[in-house]
């Protein structure tokens, strides 16, 4: 595979440092350790070594969806990949799924849902704050899934337009207020999944889901532990994200 | 939606008890608390209440892929949904992905990869033990993804036939022995993800991946905590699965 | 050291199986794999190997306090050694401390507090249920700390008799009701530590402690992970105690 | 209780900010928000409110051992209170215990062992690095336990002078090398406890302990989760110490 004009490239230095750039004649990229000529990499094979003017060595490899997702998640710190992955599983989202999401936030969860619902599924995502929607739209475009997303600038409490959807995914401050609407929107047996940082939100949401007849209501959280692996020095990392949020799931019955 | 002859139905009693049955004239289903006439539910709407001869009440709801996945995972206890979800994310598997997997095991991870790679992607899965392959094939058929899976009864150490695949996923005793072959099979920038229960497997695999030039080599594990949620009695469950396995991921560079 | 008549002995088979017995002429001990003559071990050195009539091999070693504590904790499963240890630290209990405890329960926490408050400190322990107090008394006698404990059969809500105590330790269903009484009983700067299984108990207790002017109010919990360590097979144990309780601590100010 | 000249006082602002000072005529204490006259607090009751020249309010409460321990632990970050507490329990250290420790480090673990071994027990602590011993000595003096500690400036690999000790506690880079010496120093049934950050140290130590006939060899680690408790906003803290070290314990048999 050859790097062509206009390609997005990942310039990889090490586990902590890498950048997404575009290969383009006449453009330069400035790092803390010298400059890269982005025109010179056009025509080279992927995997090629690139050096800055100050000798910093990096690899030029293809950018994929995950590169974008990691960057969006890191920037907003709202929802982590570990949570995105399990929410998608618990919502049973897969090619063809019709999904309602609220709120859109930065669009990172939206993008993953849309990526996995394509090519014939779709995500309807509600967001009240225009600024967030604007940022999310840009992220979804960059990640190549905007065509599989319908963005709605509206308070979901005013109603969900869609019917017979496969899943409803909530990442909002007051999920319990939406449980009834979610039930109306879901097909029989469809999945409701809600992500919340506090235990009090969980209590209210679970209570409401039980009251509204949801089945198989479960609450869990995932703790991610990362490791420093090196012969004779292997150990978990000292600093850990101790909490992101609780995940409640259930099923319309 | 109406239950039709031949439909798979979930008979749901509570969070701990539910069964997958087939609606069929003339068939009975025996529970610990009486018998259900599976013919009588034909023609009823989904969500209908069903009662056994001894009065046990249950809901009849549609079966989906996740119902099957949970059952397969629970039975074999080899790989848990939390791990399946994050492995799929880290391998960047999505519609269209071409994935190599080893070993097939019970087919639960295979099914999730295939479900998310469809409609135009595919999973090539290697397994040495005929008995396992046979069980996995049955599971994949039941889950409706068998057409998106190529099953190979072979030791992956003898070689990987596929080239330029998007991802290689390993869930085997000696993943480090396959790192070189995986690199050859992967496209530039492609993802290798390996799941192992012991820290010693992790050390060998990470060492080998670094030696073979993989980029962004990371190790993590997920701990899942489940909760009993009830007003004024909310607490984590006392018994927890304390360990399933470590996940190593990296990228061909 | 020689085993003498009347000594308590630990007969140790392996990590999972060991018994506390008393060396005594004419007595036999029955195991699932044969009989041990407890008279024959009198006069032998500690560390000696003992064999049952069916050939099961065990070591005869001295019994210490920890052997008793582990047995009591395992039997009642109310409070685990990890929690006992941190509660004692957070309550700043050490030789000379005067401590109020409620409730006594099985006496395992009581015994640890008393063991560490001796020789000149003391534990005043409140318990409403006579049956529990009776069991606890027997345990405290067995562990050799009964003389450092004053057992009170009374509802602590009716009042704490002691004044100027160094610490108050609560392991009861409604700790928040006792916060005011605890404050009156504590010396300035003294420590209040409360152990509760549910998050709702924690919320009420923390709220009450803040309202009553306690300083440095903190909440934590400890998760204990045990490991199977074996060359090339090292891993955390699969089954784990996922939750015992939350610990709230603060200081009279 | 009245604050007297020369008393150590804790000036407490909030959970994150407090200082240990000495009440003394003619001395001032400078904070980021104004000055406190340390002479003016002499003669006031403990618990009194103190204000800086800029109006910052604080409480003056008695300093206890735990205040010192927390400060030493925070500064060196070598061993945390949660680990100190469980090590002391697993080593069965209590009034009267004779304990060997290596290395001394900053003295925080030493101080806790000595505090709990007093009045008639003692801690023999080995340290090779003079600088560390000097710092530790100062800490032990400040914490009031120096008389219960014998400090040895020596490589423990050259031999342990003590015999028939109740416990050996290791917090050093190569604990496995000392297992044999520890066995010789311990009384029959005595406890060996070792703290190590890497899993490789654990493997070697466990292997050696089994080889030398130690009984009940166990490995564990404690994860501490702290909580932000507030009505309707209760949740675990986001940043967590993900790893401190593994603890191996066993018993001479």
Short mmCIF file of N, CA, C and O in Angstrom, two decimals, chain D residues 122-235:
data_model
loop_
_atom_site.label_atom_id
_atom_site.label_comp_id
_atom_site.label_asym_id
_atom_site.label_seq_id
_atom_site.Cartn_x
_atom_site.Cartn_y
_atom_site.Cartn_z
N UNK D 122 9.44 -5.62 70.38
CA UNK D 122 10.48 -4.80 69.77
C UNK D 122 10.61 -5.12 68.28
O UNK D 122 10.29 -6.22 67.84
N UNK D 123 11.06 -4.14 67.51
CA UNK D 123 11.29 -4.33 66.08
C UNK D 123 12.77 -4.15 65.78
O UNK D 123 13.36 -3.13 66.13
N UNK D 124 13.37 -5.16 65.17
CA UNK D 124 14.75 -5.08 64.70
C UNK D 124 14.69 -4.78 63.21
O UNK D 124 14.19 -5.60 62.43
N UNK D 125 15.17 -3.61 62.80
CA UNK D 125 14.98 -3.24 61.40
C UNK D 125 16.32 -3.04 60.69
O UNK D 125 17.18 -2.31 61.16
N UNK D 126 16.48 -3.74 59.57
CA UNK D 126 17.72 -3.73 58.80
C UNK D 126 17.61 -2.78 57.61
O UNK D 126 16.60 -2.80 56.89
N UNK D 127 18.65 -2.01 57.39
CA UNK D 127 18.68 -1.09 56.25
C UNK D 127 20.13 -0.89 55.82
O UNK D 127 21.00 -0.70 56.65
N UNK D 128 20.38 -0.95 54.53
CA UNK D 128 21.75 -0.80 54.02
C UNK D 128 22.13 0.65 53.74
O UNK D 128 23.29 1.01 53.74
N UNK D 129 21.14 1.47 53.43
CA UNK D 129 21.43 2.83 52.98
C UNK D 129 21.35 3.80 54.15
O UNK D 129 20.29 4.02 54.71
N UNK D 130 22.49 4.39 54.47
CA UNK D 130 22.59 5.24 55.66
C UNK D 130 21.59 6.41 55.61
O UNK D 130 20.97 6.74 56.61
N UNK D 131 21.46 6.99 54.43
CA UNK D 131 20.55 8.13 54.27
C UNK D 131 19.12 7.75 54.69
O UNK D 131 18.45 8.49 55.39
N UNK D 132 18.68 6.58 54.24
CA UNK D 132 17.34 6.14 54.60
C UNK D 132 17.21 5.94 56.11
O UNK D 132 16.23 6.35 56.72
N UNK D 133 18.24 5.32 56.68
CA UNK D 133 18.16 5.06 58.11
C UNK D 133 18.05 6.37 58.91
O UNK D 133 17.33 6.46 59.88
N UNK D 134 18.78 7.36 58.44
CA UNK D 134 18.78 8.65 59.12
C UNK D 134 17.37 9.28 59.08
O UNK D 134 16.85 9.75 60.09
N UNK D 135 16.77 9.27 57.90
CA UNK D 135 15.42 9.81 57.76
C UNK D 135 14.44 9.01 58.62
O UNK D 135 13.60 9.57 59.33
N UNK D 136 14.57 7.70 58.57
CA UNK D 136 13.66 6.84 59.34
C UNK D 136 13.79 7.11 60.83
O UNK D 136 12.79 7.18 61.55
N UNK D 137 15.01 7.28 61.29
CA UNK D 137 15.22 7.52 62.71
C UNK D 137 14.47 8.79 63.13
O UNK D 137 13.79 8.80 64.16
N UNK D 138 14.59 9.82 62.31
CA UNK D 138 13.91 11.06 62.64
C UNK D 138 12.39 10.84 62.70
O UNK D 138 11.70 11.31 63.59
N UNK D 139 11.89 10.10 61.72
CA UNK D 139 10.45 9.82 61.71
C UNK D 139 10.02 9.02 62.94
O UNK D 139 8.98 9.30 63.54
N UNK D 140 10.80 8.03 63.30
CA UNK D 140 10.45 7.18 64.45
C UNK D 140 10.49 7.97 65.75
O UNK D 140 9.67 7.75 66.65
N UNK D 141 11.42 8.90 65.83
CA UNK D 141 11.48 9.77 67.02
C UNK D 141 10.21 10.62 67.09
O UNK D 141 9.55 10.70 68.11
N UNK D 142 9.89 11.22 65.96
CA UNK D 142 8.71 12.08 65.91
C UNK D 142 7.44 11.30 66.30
O UNK D 142 6.55 11.83 66.92
N UNK D 143 7.40 10.03 65.91
CA UNK D 143 6.20 9.23 66.17
C UNK D 143 6.23 8.59 67.54
O UNK D 143 5.31 7.87 67.92
N UNK D 144 7.33 8.81 68.27
CA UNK D 144 7.38 8.36 69.66
C UNK D 144 7.60 6.86 69.85
O UNK D 144 7.23 6.30 70.87
N UNK D 145 8.17 6.18 68.85
CA UNK D 145 8.36 4.74 69.00
C UNK D 145 9.82 4.31 68.89
O UNK D 145 10.12 3.12 68.85
N UNK D 146 10.72 5.29 68.85
CA UNK D 146 12.12 4.95 68.61
C UNK D 146 12.68 3.99 69.65
O UNK D 146 13.55 3.16 69.35
N UNK D 147 12.15 4.04 70.87
CA UNK D 147 12.69 3.17 71.92
C UNK D 147 12.29 1.71 71.73
O UNK D 147 12.84 0.83 72.38
N UNK D 148 11.35 1.48 70.88
CA UNK D 148 10.91 0.11 70.63
C UNK D 148 11.51 -0.44 69.33
O UNK D 148 11.06 -1.47 68.81
N UNK D 149 12.49 0.29 68.79
CA UNK D 149 13.10 -0.11 67.52
C UNK D 149 14.62 -0.23 67.68
O UNK D 149 15.25 0.67 68.24
N UNK D 150 15.17 -1.32 67.18
CA UNK D 150 16.63 -1.46 67.09
C UNK D 150 17.00 -1.31 65.63
O UNK D 150 16.60 -2.13 64.79
N UNK D 151 17.72 -0.24 65.28
CA UNK D 151 18.05 0.03 63.88
C UNK D 151 19.41 -0.54 63.52
O UNK D 151 20.40 -0.25 64.20
N UNK D 152 19.47 -1.30 62.47
CA UNK D 152 20.72 -1.93 62.05
C UNK D 152 21.09 -1.46 60.66
O UNK D 152 20.29 -1.61 59.73
N UNK D 153 22.29 -0.94 60.52
CA UNK D 153 22.76 -0.46 59.23
C UNK D 153 23.55 -1.59 58.57
O UNK D 153 24.77 -1.66 58.71
N UNK D 154 22.86 -2.46 57.88
CA UNK D 154 23.55 -3.66 57.38
C UNK D 154 22.73 -4.36 56.32
O UNK D 154 21.49 -4.28 56.31
N UNK D 155 23.42 -5.05 55.45
CA UNK D 155 22.76 -5.89 54.45
C UNK D 155 22.23 -7.13 55.15
O UNK D 155 23.01 -7.92 55.69
N UNK D 156 20.92 -7.33 55.10
CA UNK D 156 20.34 -8.47 55.80
C UNK D 156 20.82 -9.80 55.23
O UNK D 156 20.82 -10.83 55.91
N UNK D 157 21.29 -9.78 53.98
CA UNK D 157 21.80 -11.01 53.37
C UNK D 157 23.02 -11.56 54.11
O UNK D 157 23.37 -12.74 53.97
N UNK D 158 23.67 -10.71 54.89
CA UNK D 158 24.84 -11.17 55.66
C UNK D 158 24.42 -11.92 56.92
O UNK D 158 25.27 -12.48 57.62
N UNK D 159 23.14 -11.92 57.21
CA UNK D 159 22.70 -12.69 58.38
C UNK D 159 21.74 -11.92 59.26
O UNK D 159 21.77 -10.70 59.32
N UNK D 160 20.85 -12.68 59.91
CA UNK D 160 19.91 -12.10 60.88
C UNK D 160 20.38 -12.54 62.26
O UNK D 160 20.51 -13.74 62.51
N UNK D 161 20.67 -11.56 63.11
CA UNK D 161 21.22 -11.89 64.42
C UNK D 161 20.19 -12.52 65.35
O UNK D 161 20.53 -13.33 66.20
N UNK D 162 18.92 -12.14 65.19
CA UNK D 162 17.90 -12.52 66.14
C UNK D 162 17.44 -13.95 65.93
O UNK D 162 17.46 -14.46 64.82
N UNK D 163 16.99 -14.56 67.01
CA UNK D 163 16.47 -15.93 66.93
C UNK D 163 15.07 -15.96 67.54
O UNK D 163 14.74 -15.13 68.38
N UNK D 164 14.30 -16.97 67.14
CA UNK D 164 12.98 -17.19 67.74
C UNK D 164 12.07 -15.96 67.70
O UNK D 164 11.29 -15.73 68.63
N UNK D 165 12.18 -15.20 66.61
CA UNK D 165 11.31 -14.03 66.51
C UNK D 165 9.91 -14.48 66.09
O UNK D 165 9.71 -15.55 65.51
N UNK D 166 8.92 -13.63 66.39
CA UNK D 166 7.54 -13.97 66.07
C UNK D 166 7.21 -13.73 64.61
O UNK D 166 6.37 -14.40 64.03
N UNK D 167 7.89 -12.75 64.01
CA UNK D 167 7.57 -12.41 62.63
C UNK D 167 8.76 -11.79 61.93
O UNK D 167 9.59 -11.12 62.55
N UNK D 168 8.83 -12.03 60.62
CA UNK D 168 9.79 -11.34 59.75
C UNK D 168 8.99 -10.64 58.66
O UNK D 168 8.14 -11.27 58.02
N UNK D 169 9.25 -9.36 58.49
CA UNK D 169 8.52 -8.57 57.50
C UNK D 169 9.52 -8.00 56.49
O UNK D 169 10.47 -7.33 56.88
N UNK D 170 9.28 -8.31 55.21
CA UNK D 170 10.23 -7.88 54.18
C UNK D 170 9.58 -6.88 53.22
O UNK D 170 8.50 -7.13 52.68
N UNK D 171 10.25 -5.78 53.03
CA UNK D 171 9.84 -4.80 52.01
C UNK D 171 11.13 -4.39 51.30
O UNK D 171 11.70 -3.34 51.57
N UNK D 172 11.60 -5.26 50.43
CA UNK D 172 12.91 -5.08 49.81
C UNK D 172 12.89 -5.64 48.38
O UNK D 172 11.96 -6.35 48.01
N UNK D 173 13.90 -5.31 47.61
CA UNK D 173 13.89 -5.66 46.18
C UNK D 173 14.03 -7.16 45.92
O UNK D 173 13.48 -7.68 44.95
N UNK D 174 14.76 -7.86 46.78
CA UNK D 174 15.02 -9.28 46.52
C UNK D 174 14.65 -10.14 47.73
O UNK D 174 15.49 -10.82 48.31
N UNK D 175 13.38 -10.16 48.08
CA UNK D 175 12.96 -10.88 49.29
C UNK D 175 13.29 -12.37 49.24
O UNK D 175 13.56 -12.99 50.28
N UNK D 176 13.27 -12.96 48.07
CA UNK D 176 13.49 -14.41 47.97
C UNK D 176 14.86 -14.83 48.49
O UNK D 176 15.03 -15.95 48.96
N UNK D 177 15.82 -13.91 48.42
CA UNK D 177 17.17 -14.26 48.89
C UNK D 177 17.23 -14.38 50.41
O UNK D 177 18.19 -14.92 50.95
N UNK D 178 16.22 -13.85 51.08
CA UNK D 178 16.26 -13.78 52.55
C UNK D 178 15.38 -14.85 53.19
O UNK D 178 15.36 -15.02 54.40
N UNK D 179 14.67 -15.61 52.36
CA UNK D 179 13.70 -16.56 52.89
C UNK D 179 14.35 -17.58 53.83
O UNK D 179 13.82 -17.89 54.91
N UNK D 180 15.50 -18.10 53.45
CA UNK D 180 16.19 -19.08 54.28
C UNK D 180 16.62 -18.49 55.62
O UNK D 180 16.40 -19.08 56.69
N UNK D 181 17.20 -17.31 55.58
CA UNK D 181 17.62 -16.62 56.81
C UNK D 181 16.41 -16.33 57.70
O UNK D 181 16.47 -16.45 58.92
N UNK D 182 15.31 -15.93 57.05
CA UNK D 182 14.09 -15.62 57.80
C UNK D 182 13.61 -16.87 58.53
O UNK D 182 13.20 -16.82 59.69
N UNK D 183 13.70 -18.00 57.85
CA UNK D 183 13.25 -19.24 58.49
C UNK D 183 14.08 -19.55 59.74
O UNK D 183 13.54 -19.93 60.78
N UNK D 184 15.38 -19.36 59.61
CA UNK D 184 16.24 -19.61 60.76
C UNK D 184 15.92 -18.67 61.93
O UNK D 184 16.02 -19.05 63.09
N UNK D 185 15.56 -17.45 61.59
CA UNK D 185 15.29 -16.46 62.65
C UNK D 185 13.95 -16.66 63.33
O UNK D 185 13.75 -16.28 64.48
N UNK D 186 12.99 -17.23 62.61
CA UNK D 186 11.62 -17.36 63.12
C UNK D 186 11.49 -18.49 64.13
O UNK D 186 12.14 -19.53 64.01
N UNK D 187 10.59 -18.32 65.05
CA UNK D 187 10.18 -19.42 65.91
C UNK D 187 9.28 -20.35 65.10
O UNK D 187 8.73 -19.94 64.05
N UNK D 188 9.11 -21.55 65.59
CA UNK D 188 8.20 -22.49 64.91
C UNK D 188 6.80 -21.86 64.86
O UNK D 188 6.30 -21.37 65.87
N UNK D 189 6.17 -21.88 63.68
CA UNK D 189 4.83 -21.29 63.53
C UNK D 189 4.86 -19.79 63.29
O UNK D 189 3.81 -19.19 63.06
N UNK D 190 6.05 -19.19 63.34
CA UNK D 190 6.16 -17.74 63.14
C UNK D 190 5.80 -17.33 61.72
O UNK D 190 5.75 -18.16 60.81
N UNK D 191 5.56 -16.05 61.53
CA UNK D 191 5.00 -15.55 60.28
C UNK D 191 6.02 -14.76 59.47
O UNK D 191 6.69 -13.87 59.98
N UNK D 192 6.08 -15.07 58.17
CA UNK D 192 6.88 -14.29 57.23
C UNK D 192 5.92 -13.56 56.30
O UNK D 192 5.03 -14.18 55.71
N UNK D 193 6.09 -12.25 56.18
CA UNK D 193 5.25 -11.47 55.27
C UNK D 193 6.15 -10.61 54.40
O UNK D 193 7.06 -9.94 54.90
N UNK D 194 5.90 -10.66 53.08
CA UNK D 194 6.75 -9.92 52.15
C UNK D 194 5.89 -9.05 51.23
O UNK D 194 4.86 -9.50 50.72
N UNK D 195 6.33 -7.84 51.01
CA UNK D 195 5.62 -6.88 50.17
C UNK D 195 6.46 -6.57 48.93
O UNK D 195 7.62 -6.18 49.06
N UNK D 196 5.91 -6.74 47.73
CA UNK D 196 6.67 -6.48 46.50
C UNK D 196 5.79 -5.88 45.43
O UNK D 196 4.67 -6.33 45.21
N UNK D 197 6.32 -4.92 44.68
CA UNK D 197 5.52 -4.32 43.61
C UNK D 197 5.35 -5.18 42.36
O UNK D 197 4.34 -5.05 41.69
N UNK D 198 6.30 -6.07 42.04
CA UNK D 198 6.16 -6.80 40.77
C UNK D 198 5.76 -8.26 40.99
O UNK D 198 6.08 -8.87 42.01
N UNK D 199 5.11 -8.79 40.00
CA UNK D 199 4.64 -10.17 40.07
C UNK D 199 5.82 -11.14 39.98
O UNK D 199 5.77 -12.26 40.49
N UNK D 200 6.91 -10.70 39.36
CA UNK D 200 8.07 -11.57 39.23
C UNK D 200 8.73 -11.78 40.59
O UNK D 200 9.17 -12.89 40.92
N UNK D 201 8.77 -10.73 41.41
CA UNK D 201 9.30 -10.89 42.76
C UNK D 201 8.44 -11.87 43.55
O UNK D 201 8.95 -12.69 44.32
N UNK D 202 7.15 -11.77 43.34
CA UNK D 202 6.22 -12.66 44.04
C UNK D 202 6.49 -14.11 43.65
O UNK D 202 6.59 -15.00 44.51
N UNK D 203 6.64 -14.37 42.36
CA UNK D 203 6.88 -15.75 41.91
C UNK D 203 8.13 -16.34 42.56
O UNK D 203 8.12 -17.47 43.03
N UNK D 204 9.19 -15.56 42.57
CA UNK D 204 10.44 -16.07 43.15
C UNK D 204 10.31 -16.29 44.65
O UNK D 204 10.83 -17.27 45.19
N UNK D 205 9.65 -15.39 45.31
CA UNK D 205 9.52 -15.49 46.77
C UNK D 205 8.64 -16.67 47.17
O UNK D 205 8.98 -17.44 48.07
N UNK D 206 7.54 -16.83 46.47
CA UNK D 206 6.63 -17.94 46.78
C UNK D 206 7.34 -19.27 46.53
O UNK D 206 7.28 -20.19 47.36
N UNK D 207 8.02 -19.35 45.40
CA UNK D 207 8.76 -20.56 45.04
C UNK D 207 9.76 -20.92 46.15
O UNK D 207 9.85 -22.06 46.60
N UNK D 208 10.49 -19.91 46.59
CA UNK D 208 11.51 -20.13 47.61
C UNK D 208 10.88 -20.52 48.95
O UNK D 208 11.39 -21.40 49.65
N UNK D 209 9.78 -19.89 49.27
CA UNK D 209 9.12 -20.22 50.54
C UNK D 209 8.60 -21.65 50.53
O UNK D 209 8.74 -22.38 51.51
N UNK D 210 8.03 -22.06 49.42
CA UNK D 210 7.56 -23.44 49.33
C UNK D 210 8.75 -24.40 49.43
O UNK D 210 8.69 -25.42 50.11
N UNK D 211 9.83 -24.05 48.72
CA UNK D 211 11.02 -24.91 48.73
C UNK D 211 11.60 -25.05 50.13
O UNK D 211 12.14 -26.09 50.49
N UNK D 212 11.49 -24.02 50.92
CA UNK D 212 12.06 -24.04 52.28
C UNK D 212 11.04 -24.54 53.31
O UNK D 212 11.26 -24.43 54.52
N UNK D 213 9.92 -25.05 52.84
CA UNK D 213 8.97 -25.68 53.76
C UNK D 213 8.02 -24.75 54.50
O UNK D 213 7.40 -25.16 55.48
N UNK D 214 7.87 -23.53 54.04
CA UNK D 214 6.88 -22.66 54.69
C UNK D 214 5.48 -23.20 54.44
O UNK D 214 5.19 -23.75 53.36
N UNK D 215 4.62 -23.03 55.42
CA UNK D 215 3.24 -23.50 55.32
C UNK D 215 2.31 -22.33 55.01
O UNK D 215 2.65 -21.17 55.27
N UNK D 216 1.12 -22.66 54.50
CA UNK D 216 0.06 -21.66 54.31
C UNK D 216 0.56 -20.45 53.52
O UNK D 216 0.27 -19.31 53.85
N UNK D 217 1.31 -20.71 52.46
CA UNK D 217 1.84 -19.62 51.64
C UNK D 217 0.72 -19.04 50.77
O UNK D 217 0.08 -19.76 50.01
N UNK D 218 0.48 -17.76 50.94
CA UNK D 218 -0.62 -17.10 50.24
C UNK D 218 -0.18 -15.77 49.65
O UNK D 218 0.69 -15.10 50.21
N UNK D 219 -0.81 -15.39 48.55
CA UNK D 219 -0.50 -14.11 47.91
C UNK D 219 -1.78 -13.33 47.72
O UNK D 219 -2.79 -13.88 47.27
N UNK D 220 -1.73 -12.07 48.03
CA UNK D 220 -2.91 -11.23 47.86
C UNK D 220 -2.49 -9.80 47.56
O UNK D 220 -1.32 -9.42 47.69
N UNK D 221 -3.45 -9.02 47.11
CA UNK D 221 -3.21 -7.59 47.03
C UNK D 221 -4.51 -6.89 47.41
O UNK D 221 -5.60 -7.44 47.26
N UNK D 222 -4.36 -5.68 47.91
CA UNK D 222 -5.53 -4.88 48.28
C UNK D 222 -5.65 -3.68 47.34
O UNK D 222 -4.69 -2.97 47.10
N UNK D 223 -6.85 -3.49 46.84
CA UNK D 223 -7.16 -2.29 46.06
C UNK D 223 -8.03 -1.39 46.91
O UNK D 223 -9.03 -1.85 47.45
N UNK D 224 -7.65 -0.15 47.03
CA UNK D 224 -8.45 0.77 47.84
C UNK D 224 -9.21 1.72 46.93
O UNK D 224 -8.64 2.36 46.05
N UNK D 225 -10.51 1.78 47.15
CA UNK D 225 -11.36 2.67 46.38
C UNK D 225 -11.90 3.72 47.34
O UNK D 225 -12.48 3.38 48.36
N UNK D 226 -11.71 4.97 47.00
CA UNK D 226 -12.24 6.04 47.84
C UNK D 226 -13.48 6.62 47.17
O UNK D 226 -13.64 6.54 45.95
N UNK D 227 -14.37 7.19 47.99
CA UNK D 227 -15.65 7.67 47.50
C UNK D 227 -15.87 9.14 47.80
O UNK D 227 -15.45 9.65 48.84
N UNK D 228 -16.53 9.79 46.88
CA UNK D 228 -17.07 11.12 47.10
C UNK D 228 -18.53 10.90 47.50
O UNK D 228 -19.34 10.45 46.70
N UNK D 229 -18.84 11.19 48.75
CA UNK D 229 -20.20 10.93 49.25
C UNK D 229 -20.94 12.25 49.42
O UNK D 229 -20.48 13.13 50.16
N UNK D 230 -22.04 12.38 48.75
CA UNK D 230 -22.83 13.59 48.82
C UNK D 230 -24.22 13.21 48.34
O UNK D 230 -24.36 12.48 47.35
N UNK D 231 -25.24 13.68 49.02
CA UNK D 231 -26.59 13.26 48.66
C UNK D 231 -26.84 13.50 47.17
O UNK D 231 -26.63 14.59 46.65
N UNK D 232 -27.26 12.47 46.50
CA UNK D 232 -27.56 12.49 45.06
C UNK D 232 -26.35 12.65 44.15
O UNK D 232 -26.52 12.83 42.94
N UNK D 233 -25.16 12.58 44.69
CA UNK D 233 -23.97 12.66 43.84
C UNK D 233 -22.90 11.67 44.28
O UNK D 233 -21.71 11.88 44.04
N UNK D 234 -23.30 10.62 44.95
CA UNK D 234 -22.32 9.68 45.49
C UNK D 234 -21.70 8.80 44.41
O UNK D 234 -22.41 8.20 43.60
N UNK D 235 -20.40 8.74 44.41
CA UNK D 235 -19.68 7.97 43.40
C UNK D 235 -18.25 7.73 43.85
O UNK D 235 -17.70 8.48 44.65
#
